[in-house]
Coordinates of C-alpha atoms and ligand atoms in Angstrom, one line a residue:
Chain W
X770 CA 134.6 146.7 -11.5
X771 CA 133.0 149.9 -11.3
X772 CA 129.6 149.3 -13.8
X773 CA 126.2 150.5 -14.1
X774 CA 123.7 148.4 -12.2
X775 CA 121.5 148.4 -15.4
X776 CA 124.5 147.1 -17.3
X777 CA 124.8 144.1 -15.1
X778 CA 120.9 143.3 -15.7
X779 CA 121.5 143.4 -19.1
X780 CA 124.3 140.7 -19.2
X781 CA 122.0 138.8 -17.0
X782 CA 119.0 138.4 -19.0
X783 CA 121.3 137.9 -21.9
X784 CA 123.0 134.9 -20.2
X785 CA 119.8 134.0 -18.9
X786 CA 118.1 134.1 -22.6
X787 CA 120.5 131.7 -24.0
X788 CA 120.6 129.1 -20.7
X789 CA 116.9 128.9 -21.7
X790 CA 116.6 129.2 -25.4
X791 CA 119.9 126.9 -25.9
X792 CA 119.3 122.9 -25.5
X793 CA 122.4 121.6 -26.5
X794 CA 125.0 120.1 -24.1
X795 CA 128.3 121.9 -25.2
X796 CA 126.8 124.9 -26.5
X797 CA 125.3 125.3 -22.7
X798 CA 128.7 124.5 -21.2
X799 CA 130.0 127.2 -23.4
X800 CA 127.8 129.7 -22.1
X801 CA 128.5 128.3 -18.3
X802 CA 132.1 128.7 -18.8
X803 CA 131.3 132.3 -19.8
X804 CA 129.6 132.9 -17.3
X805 CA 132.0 132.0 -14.6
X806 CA 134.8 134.1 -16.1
X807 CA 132.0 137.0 -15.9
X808 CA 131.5 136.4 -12.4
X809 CA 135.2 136.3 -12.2
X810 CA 135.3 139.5 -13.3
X811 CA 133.0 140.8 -10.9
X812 CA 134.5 139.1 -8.2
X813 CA 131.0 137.7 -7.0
X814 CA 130.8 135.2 -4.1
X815 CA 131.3 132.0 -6.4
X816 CA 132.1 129.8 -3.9
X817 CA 129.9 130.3 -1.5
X818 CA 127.1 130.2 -4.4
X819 CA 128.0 126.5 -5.6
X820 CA 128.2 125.5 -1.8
X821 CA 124.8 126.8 -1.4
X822 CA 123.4 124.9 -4.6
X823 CA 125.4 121.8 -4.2
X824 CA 121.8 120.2 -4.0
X825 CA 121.0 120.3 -7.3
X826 CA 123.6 117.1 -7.5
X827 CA 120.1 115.2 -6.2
X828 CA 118.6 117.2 -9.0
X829 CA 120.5 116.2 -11.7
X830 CA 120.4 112.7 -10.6
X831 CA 116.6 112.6 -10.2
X832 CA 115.6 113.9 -13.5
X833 CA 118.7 111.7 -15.2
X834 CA 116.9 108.5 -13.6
X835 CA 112.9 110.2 -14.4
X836 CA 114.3 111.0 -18.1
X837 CA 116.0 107.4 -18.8
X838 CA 113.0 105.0 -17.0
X839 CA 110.0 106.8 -19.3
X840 CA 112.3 108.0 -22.1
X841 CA 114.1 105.9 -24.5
X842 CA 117.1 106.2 -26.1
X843 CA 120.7 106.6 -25.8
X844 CA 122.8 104.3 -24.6
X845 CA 121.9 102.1 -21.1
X846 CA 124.2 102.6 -18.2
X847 CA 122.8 100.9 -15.4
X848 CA 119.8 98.6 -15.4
X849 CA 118.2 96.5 -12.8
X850 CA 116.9 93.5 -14.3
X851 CA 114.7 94.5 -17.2
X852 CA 114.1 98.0 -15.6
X853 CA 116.7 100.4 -17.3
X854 CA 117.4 102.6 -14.7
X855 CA 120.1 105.1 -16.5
X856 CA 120.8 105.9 -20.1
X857 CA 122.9 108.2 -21.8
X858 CA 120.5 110.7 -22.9
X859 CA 118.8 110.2 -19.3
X860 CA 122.1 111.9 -18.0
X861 CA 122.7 114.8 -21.2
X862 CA 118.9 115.4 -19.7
X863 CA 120.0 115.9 -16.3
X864 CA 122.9 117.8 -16.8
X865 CA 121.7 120.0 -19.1
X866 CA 119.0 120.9 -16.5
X867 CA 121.6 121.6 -13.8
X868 CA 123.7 123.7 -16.1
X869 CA 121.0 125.7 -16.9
X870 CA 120.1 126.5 -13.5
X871 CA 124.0 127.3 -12.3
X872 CA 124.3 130.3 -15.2
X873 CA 120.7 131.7 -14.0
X874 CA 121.8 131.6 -9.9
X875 CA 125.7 132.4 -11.0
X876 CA 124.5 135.4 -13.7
X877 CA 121.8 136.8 -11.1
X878 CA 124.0 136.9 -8.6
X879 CA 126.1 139.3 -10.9
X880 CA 123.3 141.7 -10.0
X881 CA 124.3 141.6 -6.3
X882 CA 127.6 143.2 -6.8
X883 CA 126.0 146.3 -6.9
X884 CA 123.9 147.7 -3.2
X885 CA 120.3 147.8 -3.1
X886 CA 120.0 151.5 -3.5
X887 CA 121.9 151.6 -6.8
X888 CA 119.3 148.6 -8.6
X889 CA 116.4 150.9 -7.3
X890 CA 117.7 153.5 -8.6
X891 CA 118.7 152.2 -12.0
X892 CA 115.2 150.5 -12.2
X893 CA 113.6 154.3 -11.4
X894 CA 115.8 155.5 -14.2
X895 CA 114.5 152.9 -16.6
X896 CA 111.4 154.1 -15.8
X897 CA 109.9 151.9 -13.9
X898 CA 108.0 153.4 -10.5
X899 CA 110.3 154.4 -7.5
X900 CA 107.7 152.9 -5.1
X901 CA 107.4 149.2 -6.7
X902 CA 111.2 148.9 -6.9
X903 CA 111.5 150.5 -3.1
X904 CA 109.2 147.4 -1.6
X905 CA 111.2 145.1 -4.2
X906 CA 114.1 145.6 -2.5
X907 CA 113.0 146.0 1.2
X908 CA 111.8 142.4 0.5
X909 CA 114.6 141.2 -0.8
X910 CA 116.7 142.4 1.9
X911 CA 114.9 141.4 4.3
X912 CA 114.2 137.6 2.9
X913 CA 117.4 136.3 4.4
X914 CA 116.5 137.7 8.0
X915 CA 113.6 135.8 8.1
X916 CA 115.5 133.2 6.6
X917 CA 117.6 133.3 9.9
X918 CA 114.8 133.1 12.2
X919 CA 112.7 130.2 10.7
X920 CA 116.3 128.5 10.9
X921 CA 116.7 130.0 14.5
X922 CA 113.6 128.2 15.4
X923 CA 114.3 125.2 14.0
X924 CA 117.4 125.0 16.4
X925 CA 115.6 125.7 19.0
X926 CA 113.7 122.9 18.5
X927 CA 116.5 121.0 17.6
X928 CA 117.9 122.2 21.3
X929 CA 114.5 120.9 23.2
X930 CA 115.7 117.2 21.9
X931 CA 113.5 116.8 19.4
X932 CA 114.6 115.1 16.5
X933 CA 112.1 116.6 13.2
X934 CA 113.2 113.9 10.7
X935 CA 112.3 111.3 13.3
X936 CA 108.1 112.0 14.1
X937 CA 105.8 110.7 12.6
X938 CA 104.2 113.4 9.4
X939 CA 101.0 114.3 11.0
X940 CA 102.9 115.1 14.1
X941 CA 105.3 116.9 12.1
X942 CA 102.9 119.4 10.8
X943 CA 102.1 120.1 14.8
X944 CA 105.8 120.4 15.6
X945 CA 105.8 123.0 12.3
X946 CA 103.3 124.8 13.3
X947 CA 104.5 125.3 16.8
X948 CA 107.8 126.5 15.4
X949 CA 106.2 129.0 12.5
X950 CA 103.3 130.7 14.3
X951 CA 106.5 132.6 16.8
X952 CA 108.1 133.5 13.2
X953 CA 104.8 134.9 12.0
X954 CA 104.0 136.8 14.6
X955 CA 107.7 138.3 14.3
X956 CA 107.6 138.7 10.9
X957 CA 104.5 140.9 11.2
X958 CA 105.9 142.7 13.9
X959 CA 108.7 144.2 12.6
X960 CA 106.9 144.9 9.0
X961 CA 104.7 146.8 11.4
X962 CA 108.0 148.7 12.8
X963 CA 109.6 149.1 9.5
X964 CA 106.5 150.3 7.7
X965 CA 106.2 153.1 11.0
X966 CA 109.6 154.1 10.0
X967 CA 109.4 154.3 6.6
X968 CA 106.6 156.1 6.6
X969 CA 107.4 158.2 9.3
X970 CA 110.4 159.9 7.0
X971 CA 108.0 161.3 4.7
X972 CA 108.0 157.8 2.1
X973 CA 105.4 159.1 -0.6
X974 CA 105.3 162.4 0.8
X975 CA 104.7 164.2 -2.3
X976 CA 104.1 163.2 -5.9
X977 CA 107.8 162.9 -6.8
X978 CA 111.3 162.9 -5.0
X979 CA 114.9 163.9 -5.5
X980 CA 117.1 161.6 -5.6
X981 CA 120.9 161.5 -3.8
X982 CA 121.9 158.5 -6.0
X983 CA 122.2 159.2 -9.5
X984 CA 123.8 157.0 -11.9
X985 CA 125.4 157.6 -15.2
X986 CA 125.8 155.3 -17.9
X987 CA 129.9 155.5 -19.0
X988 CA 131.4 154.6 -22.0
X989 CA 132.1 151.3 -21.2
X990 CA 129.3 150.7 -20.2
X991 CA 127.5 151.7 -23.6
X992 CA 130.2 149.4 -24.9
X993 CA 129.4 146.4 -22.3
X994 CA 125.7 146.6 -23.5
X995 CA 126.4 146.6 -26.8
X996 CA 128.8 143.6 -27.3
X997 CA 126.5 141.6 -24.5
X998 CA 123.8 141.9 -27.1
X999 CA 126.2 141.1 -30.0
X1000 CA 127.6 137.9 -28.4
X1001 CA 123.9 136.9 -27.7
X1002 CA 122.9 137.6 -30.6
X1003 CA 125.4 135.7 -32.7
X1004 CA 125.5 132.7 -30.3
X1005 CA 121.7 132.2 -30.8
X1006 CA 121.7 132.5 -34.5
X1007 CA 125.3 129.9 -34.3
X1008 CA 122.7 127.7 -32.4
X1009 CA 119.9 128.1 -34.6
X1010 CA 121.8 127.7 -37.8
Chain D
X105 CA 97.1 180.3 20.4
X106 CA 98.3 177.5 18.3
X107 CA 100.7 174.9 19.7
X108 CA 103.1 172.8 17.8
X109 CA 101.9 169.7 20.1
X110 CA 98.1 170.2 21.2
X111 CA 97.2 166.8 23.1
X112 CA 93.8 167.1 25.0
X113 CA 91.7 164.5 26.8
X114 CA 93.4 161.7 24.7
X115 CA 92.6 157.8 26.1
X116 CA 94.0 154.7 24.0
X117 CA 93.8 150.9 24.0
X118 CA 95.6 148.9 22.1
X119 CA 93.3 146.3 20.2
X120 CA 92.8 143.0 22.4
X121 CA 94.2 144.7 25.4
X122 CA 92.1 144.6 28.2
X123 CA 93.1 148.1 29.9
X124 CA 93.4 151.5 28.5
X125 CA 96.9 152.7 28.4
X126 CA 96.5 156.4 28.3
X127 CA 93.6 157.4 30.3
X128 CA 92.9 161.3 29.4
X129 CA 96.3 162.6 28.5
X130 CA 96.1 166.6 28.4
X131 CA 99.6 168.0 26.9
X132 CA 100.4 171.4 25.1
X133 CA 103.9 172.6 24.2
X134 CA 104.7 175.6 22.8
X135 CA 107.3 176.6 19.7
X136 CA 111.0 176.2 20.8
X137 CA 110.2 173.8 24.1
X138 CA 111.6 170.9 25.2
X139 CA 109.6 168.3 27.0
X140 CA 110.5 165.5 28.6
X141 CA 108.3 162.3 29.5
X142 CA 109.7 159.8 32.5
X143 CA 107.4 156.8 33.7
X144 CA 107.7 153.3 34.4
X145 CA 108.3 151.0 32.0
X146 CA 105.7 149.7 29.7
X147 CA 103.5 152.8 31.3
X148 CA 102.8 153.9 28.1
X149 CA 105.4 156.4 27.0
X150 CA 106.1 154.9 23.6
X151 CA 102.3 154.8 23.0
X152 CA 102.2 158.6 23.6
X153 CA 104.6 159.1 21.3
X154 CA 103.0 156.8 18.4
X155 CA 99.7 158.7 19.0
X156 CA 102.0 162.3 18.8
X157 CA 103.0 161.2 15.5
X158 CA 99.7 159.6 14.1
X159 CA 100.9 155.6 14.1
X160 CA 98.2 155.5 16.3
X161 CA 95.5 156.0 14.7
X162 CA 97.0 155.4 10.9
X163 CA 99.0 152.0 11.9
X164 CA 98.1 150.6 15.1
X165 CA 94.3 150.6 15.5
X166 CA 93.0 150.3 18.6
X167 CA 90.4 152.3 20.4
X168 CA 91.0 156.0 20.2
X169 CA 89.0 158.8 22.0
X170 CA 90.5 162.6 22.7
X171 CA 91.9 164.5 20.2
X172 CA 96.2 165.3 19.1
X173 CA 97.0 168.4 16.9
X174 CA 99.7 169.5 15.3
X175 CA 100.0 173.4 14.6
X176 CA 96.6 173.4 14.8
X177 CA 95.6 170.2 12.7
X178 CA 93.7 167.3 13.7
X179 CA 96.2 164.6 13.1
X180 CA 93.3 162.5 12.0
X181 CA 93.0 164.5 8.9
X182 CA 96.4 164.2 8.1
X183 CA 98.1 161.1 6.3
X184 CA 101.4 160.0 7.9
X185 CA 103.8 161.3 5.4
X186 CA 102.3 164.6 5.3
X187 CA 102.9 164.2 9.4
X188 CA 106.6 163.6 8.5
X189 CA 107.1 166.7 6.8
X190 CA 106.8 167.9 10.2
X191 CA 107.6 165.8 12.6
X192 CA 110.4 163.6 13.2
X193 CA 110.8 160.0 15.4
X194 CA 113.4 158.5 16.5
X195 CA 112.1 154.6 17.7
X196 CA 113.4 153.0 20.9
X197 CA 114.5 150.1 19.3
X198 CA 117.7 150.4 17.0
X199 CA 117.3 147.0 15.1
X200 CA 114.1 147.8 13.5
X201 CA 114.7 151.5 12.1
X202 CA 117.0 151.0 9.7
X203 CA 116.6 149.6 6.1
X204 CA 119.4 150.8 3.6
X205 CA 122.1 149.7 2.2
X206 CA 124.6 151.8 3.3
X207 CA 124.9 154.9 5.7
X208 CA 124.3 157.7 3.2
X209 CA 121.6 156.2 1.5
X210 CA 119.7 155.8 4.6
X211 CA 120.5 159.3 5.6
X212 CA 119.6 160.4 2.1
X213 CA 116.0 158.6 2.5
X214 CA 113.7 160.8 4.0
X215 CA 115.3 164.4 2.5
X216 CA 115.1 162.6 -0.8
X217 CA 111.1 161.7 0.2
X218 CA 110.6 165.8 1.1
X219 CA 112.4 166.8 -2.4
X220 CA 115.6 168.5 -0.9
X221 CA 118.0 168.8 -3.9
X222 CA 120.5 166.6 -4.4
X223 CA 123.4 169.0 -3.4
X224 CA 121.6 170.1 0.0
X225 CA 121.6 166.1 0.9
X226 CA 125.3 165.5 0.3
X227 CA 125.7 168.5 2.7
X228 CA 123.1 167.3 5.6
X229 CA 124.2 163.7 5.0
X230 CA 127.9 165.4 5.7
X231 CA 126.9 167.9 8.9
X232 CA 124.7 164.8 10.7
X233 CA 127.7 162.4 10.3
X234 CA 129.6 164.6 11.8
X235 CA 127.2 165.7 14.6
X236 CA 126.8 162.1 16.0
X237 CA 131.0 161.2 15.2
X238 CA 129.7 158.6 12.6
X239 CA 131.7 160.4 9.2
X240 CA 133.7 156.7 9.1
X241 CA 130.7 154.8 8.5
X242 CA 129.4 156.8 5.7
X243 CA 129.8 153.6 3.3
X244 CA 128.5 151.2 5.8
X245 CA 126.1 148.9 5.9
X246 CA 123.8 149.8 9.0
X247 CA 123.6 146.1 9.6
X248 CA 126.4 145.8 10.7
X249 CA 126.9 148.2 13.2
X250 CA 126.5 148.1 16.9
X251 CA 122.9 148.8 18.6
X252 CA 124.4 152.2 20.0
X253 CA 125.7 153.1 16.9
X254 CA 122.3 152.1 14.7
X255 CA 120.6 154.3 17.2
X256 CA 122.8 157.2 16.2
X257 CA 122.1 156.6 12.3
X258 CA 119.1 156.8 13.7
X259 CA 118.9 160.3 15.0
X260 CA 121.4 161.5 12.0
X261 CA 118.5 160.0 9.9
X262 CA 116.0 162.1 11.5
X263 CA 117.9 165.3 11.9
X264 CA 118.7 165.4 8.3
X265 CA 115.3 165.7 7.6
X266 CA 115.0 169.1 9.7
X267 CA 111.4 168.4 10.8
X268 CA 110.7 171.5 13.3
X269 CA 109.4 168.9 15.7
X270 CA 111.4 166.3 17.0
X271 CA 110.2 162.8 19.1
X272 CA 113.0 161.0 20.7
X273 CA 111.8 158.1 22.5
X274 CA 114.9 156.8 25.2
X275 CA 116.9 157.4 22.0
X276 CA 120.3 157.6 24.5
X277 CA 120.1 154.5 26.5
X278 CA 121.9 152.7 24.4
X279 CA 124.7 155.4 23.6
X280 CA 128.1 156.3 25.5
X281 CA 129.1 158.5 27.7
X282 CA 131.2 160.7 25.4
X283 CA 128.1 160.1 23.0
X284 CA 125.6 161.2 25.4
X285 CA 127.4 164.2 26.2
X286 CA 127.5 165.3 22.6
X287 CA 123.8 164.1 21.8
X288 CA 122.5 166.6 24.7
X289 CA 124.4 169.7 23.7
X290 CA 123.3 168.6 19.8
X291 CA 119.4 169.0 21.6
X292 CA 120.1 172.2 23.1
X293 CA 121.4 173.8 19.9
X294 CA 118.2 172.4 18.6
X295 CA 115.8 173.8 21.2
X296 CA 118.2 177.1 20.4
X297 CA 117.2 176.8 16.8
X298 CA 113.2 177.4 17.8
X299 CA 112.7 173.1 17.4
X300 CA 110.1 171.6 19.5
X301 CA 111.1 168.2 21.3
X302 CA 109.7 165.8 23.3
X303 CA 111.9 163.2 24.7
X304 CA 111.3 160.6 26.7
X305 CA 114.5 159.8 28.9
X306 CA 115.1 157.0 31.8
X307 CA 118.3 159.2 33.2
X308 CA 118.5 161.9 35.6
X309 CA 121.7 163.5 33.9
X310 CA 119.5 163.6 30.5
X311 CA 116.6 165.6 32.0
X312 CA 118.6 168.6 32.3
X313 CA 118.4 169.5 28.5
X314 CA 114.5 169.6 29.8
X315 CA 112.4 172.7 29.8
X316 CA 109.9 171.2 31.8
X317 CA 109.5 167.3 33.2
X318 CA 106.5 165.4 32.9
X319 CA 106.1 161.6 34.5
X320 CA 103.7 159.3 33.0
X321 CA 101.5 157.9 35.7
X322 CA 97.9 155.5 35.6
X323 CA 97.8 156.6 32.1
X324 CA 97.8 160.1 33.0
X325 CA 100.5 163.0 32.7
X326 CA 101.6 164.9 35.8
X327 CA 104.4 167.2 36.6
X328 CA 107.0 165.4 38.2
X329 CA 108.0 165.2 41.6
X330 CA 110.2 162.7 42.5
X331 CA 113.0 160.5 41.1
X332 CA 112.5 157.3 43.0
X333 CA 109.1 156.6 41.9
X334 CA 109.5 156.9 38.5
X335 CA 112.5 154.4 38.5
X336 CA 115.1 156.7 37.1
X337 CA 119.3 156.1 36.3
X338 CA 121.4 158.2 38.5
X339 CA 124.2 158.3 37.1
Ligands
ATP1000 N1 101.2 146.7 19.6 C1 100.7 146.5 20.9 N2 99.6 145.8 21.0 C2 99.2 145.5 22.3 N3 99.7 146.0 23.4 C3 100.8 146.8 23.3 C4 101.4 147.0 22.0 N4 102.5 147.8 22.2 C5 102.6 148.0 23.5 N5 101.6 147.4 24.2 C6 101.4 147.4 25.6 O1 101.2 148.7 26.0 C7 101.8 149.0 27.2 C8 102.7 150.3 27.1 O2 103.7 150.1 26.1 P1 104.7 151.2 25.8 O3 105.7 150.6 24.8 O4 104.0 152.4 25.4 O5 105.4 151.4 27.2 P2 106.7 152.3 27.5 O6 106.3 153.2 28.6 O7 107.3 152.9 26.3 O8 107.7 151.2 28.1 P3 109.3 151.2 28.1 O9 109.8 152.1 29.1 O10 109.6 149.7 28.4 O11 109.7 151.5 26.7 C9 102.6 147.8 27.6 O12 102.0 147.1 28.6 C10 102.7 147.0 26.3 O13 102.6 145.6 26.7
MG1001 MG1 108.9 152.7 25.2

């Protein structure tokens, strides 16, 4: 779908508003669900997404175990002698937590439908400086390349024979350091290249700039924003009330 | 007279290097020239370049003596993007020059930075495409393309700012042979258009497009003599 970048940013602080302001169960799931057939709708990466946070399984169970030993209440569901180890409300804590962080990462990654340039450039037009929202994104983009390396490294290591989750801490820290000082040194280096080529096409030349992207809010649009910020608004009062 | 490139006595070392790498560089080329550089590698050529352009003094530190100009003006009272309004580099290495999202937008970057208007861009973004045989990749992401053809985003990048001095530094090594062919003639029509170039080149064939060839030697520029020291390509 073809829709403004600063549309999209609106439905995601919206969802994200109500995943924060909401604490109940099934009025959460309600907004997940929502938030999935959003994503459907903007045909973002879901699966790949929920691969990626599969970890937040050990998540939810830690904080359902934290939440049932020092809280009471609720029904017990497990318990080791006199130690209750898992209640009820242990678990609505846990999963409650972990549904609340899936329609953040799911909603923000609504935002990623549209290309770098475009969020700059709908940021500019909301007014906010062309330069912050320039180093924004070239940091963004270039998080999952170094990413790549530190995992690069950590192969190579691998490769050598050495087992990481097998030393001892203190000579873990070594075996870290070894492996992040190369990564460092990268990393600076090619800031060093990409800030000579940035600069060397005239960034900051001159007090303003023209711009090749321009967007324009369309109709639908308009109307996106405006029922996003109706549905909000009448789920939280729904909640409240 | 006043020189588009006015190097004189320059000597550089990089910070924590032990040995200078230019050791009094004297250099002058006039409007509408083309120079080209040949040396051995890691003789310093990309270093001459970088001090051309003021990364060295304004990115890389280092110990500096001599003095580079450009029309006239100490480099050293100039800040880098006011440098860029007038001169363009193209870097040796494709994987670290590009930093767009797509194509166009990277194109679009530095005309956007020296306030073309918005129609003039579509129509350089469309003529530079179409000069280095890219106009399929418009939508791209750079990424994702090959090292030869990063390298010729590159150079569209560079040309679409219509600096009236232009740095290439080996910017063909990495390019084809149909490529190459159309790169040079693209460098004589500039040198035809009154652009001043210096290009530093590993391949005989290239050094044609040449007004005049210099060879980096002991940190030192000298007019060049002879292929086989210099570890040049034949073709
Ligand atoms: N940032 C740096 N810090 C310290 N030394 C450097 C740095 N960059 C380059 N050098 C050193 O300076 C010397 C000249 O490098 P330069 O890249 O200018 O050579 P070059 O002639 O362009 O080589 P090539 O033909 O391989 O591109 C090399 O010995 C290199 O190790
Ligand atoms: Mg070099």
């Amino acid at each position: 779908m073809n829709v403004d970048p600063r549309t999209k940013l609106v439905i995601v602080l919206c969802l994200s508003t109500l995943a924060i302001f909401i604490k109940d169960v099934l009025f959460l799931n309600g907004v997940l669900l929502i938030t999935i057939i959003i994503s459907l709708i903007f045909k973002t990466n879901m699966l790949q997404i929920l691969r990626k946070i599969k970890r937040l399984l050990y998540v939810l169970l830690a904080i359902a175990v934290i939440q049932s030993v020092f809280s009471a209440g609720g029904r017990t569901l497990i318990e080791v002698g006199e130690l209750v180890i898992l209640t009820t409300v242990g678990l609505q804590k846990g999963l409650e937590f972990v549904i609340r962080i899936m329609i953040i990462i799911l909603s923000a990654t609504i935002i990623t439908t549209s290309n770098s340039r475009e969020i700059v450039q709908g940021l500019v037009q909301w007014k906010l400086p062309y330069e912050i929202a320039f180093m924004v994104s070239i940091g963004i983009r270039f998080l999952p390349i170094l990413i790549e390396e530190i995992k690069d490294s950590v192969i190579a290591i691998q490769l050598r024979g050495i087992e990481i989750e097998k030393i001892p801490l203190r000579e873990r820290f070594r075996v870290y350091s070894y492996l992040f000082t190369p990564v460092f040194v990268s990393t600076i280096i090619r800031a060093q290249k990409l800030s000579m080529s940035i600069e060397m096409r005239g960034f900051r030349a001159y007090e303003t700039r023209t711009s090749y992207t321009v967007l324009e809010m369309s109709y639908t649009d308009y109307l996106v924003i405006f029922s996003s910020l109706l549905c909000t608004s009448a789920l939280m009062y729904l909640y409240v009330s | 007279m006043i020189y588009p490139i006015e190097v004189n006595d320059l000597y550089y070392k990089y910070e924590g290097n032990l040995r200078e790498i230019l050791n009094g560089v004297n250099l002058k080329v006039v409007e509408g020239e083309a120079v080209a550089i040949v040396g051995l590698s890691g003789c310093g050529k990309s270093t001459l370049l970088y001090n051309i352009c003021g990364i060295i003094p304004h990115i890389y530190k280092g110990e500096a003596r001599g003095q580079v100009k450009i029309w006239g003006k100490n480099i050293l009272d100039m800040k880098l993007p006011e440098i860029a309004t007038k001169v363009g580099i193209v870097f040796q290495d494709p994987d670290t020059q590009l930093f767009s999202p797509t194509v166009e937008n990277e194109i679009a970057f530095g005309p956007e930075n020296l306030c073309v208007a918005r129609e003039e861009i579509g129509l350089r973004i469309e003529r530079v495409l179409k000069i280095v045989n890219m106009e399929k990749y418009r939508l791209e992401n750079p990424n994702s393309l090959s090292g030869g053809q990063k390298q010729l985003i590159a150079i569209a990048s560079v040309l679409a700012m219509e600096t009236e001095i232009l740095l290439f530094d080996e910017i063909l090594s990495q390019i084809d042979h149909e490529g190459k062919i159309k790169i040079r003639e693209v460098i004589k029509e500039l040198k035809g258009e009154g652009k001043t170039i210096v290009l530093i080149e590993h391949d005989l064939d290239n050094l044609q497009i040449a007004d005049r060839v210099l060879q980096l030697k002991d940190g030192k520029l000298e007019e060049f003599k002879d292929g086989e020291t210099v570890g040049l390509n034949r073709a």
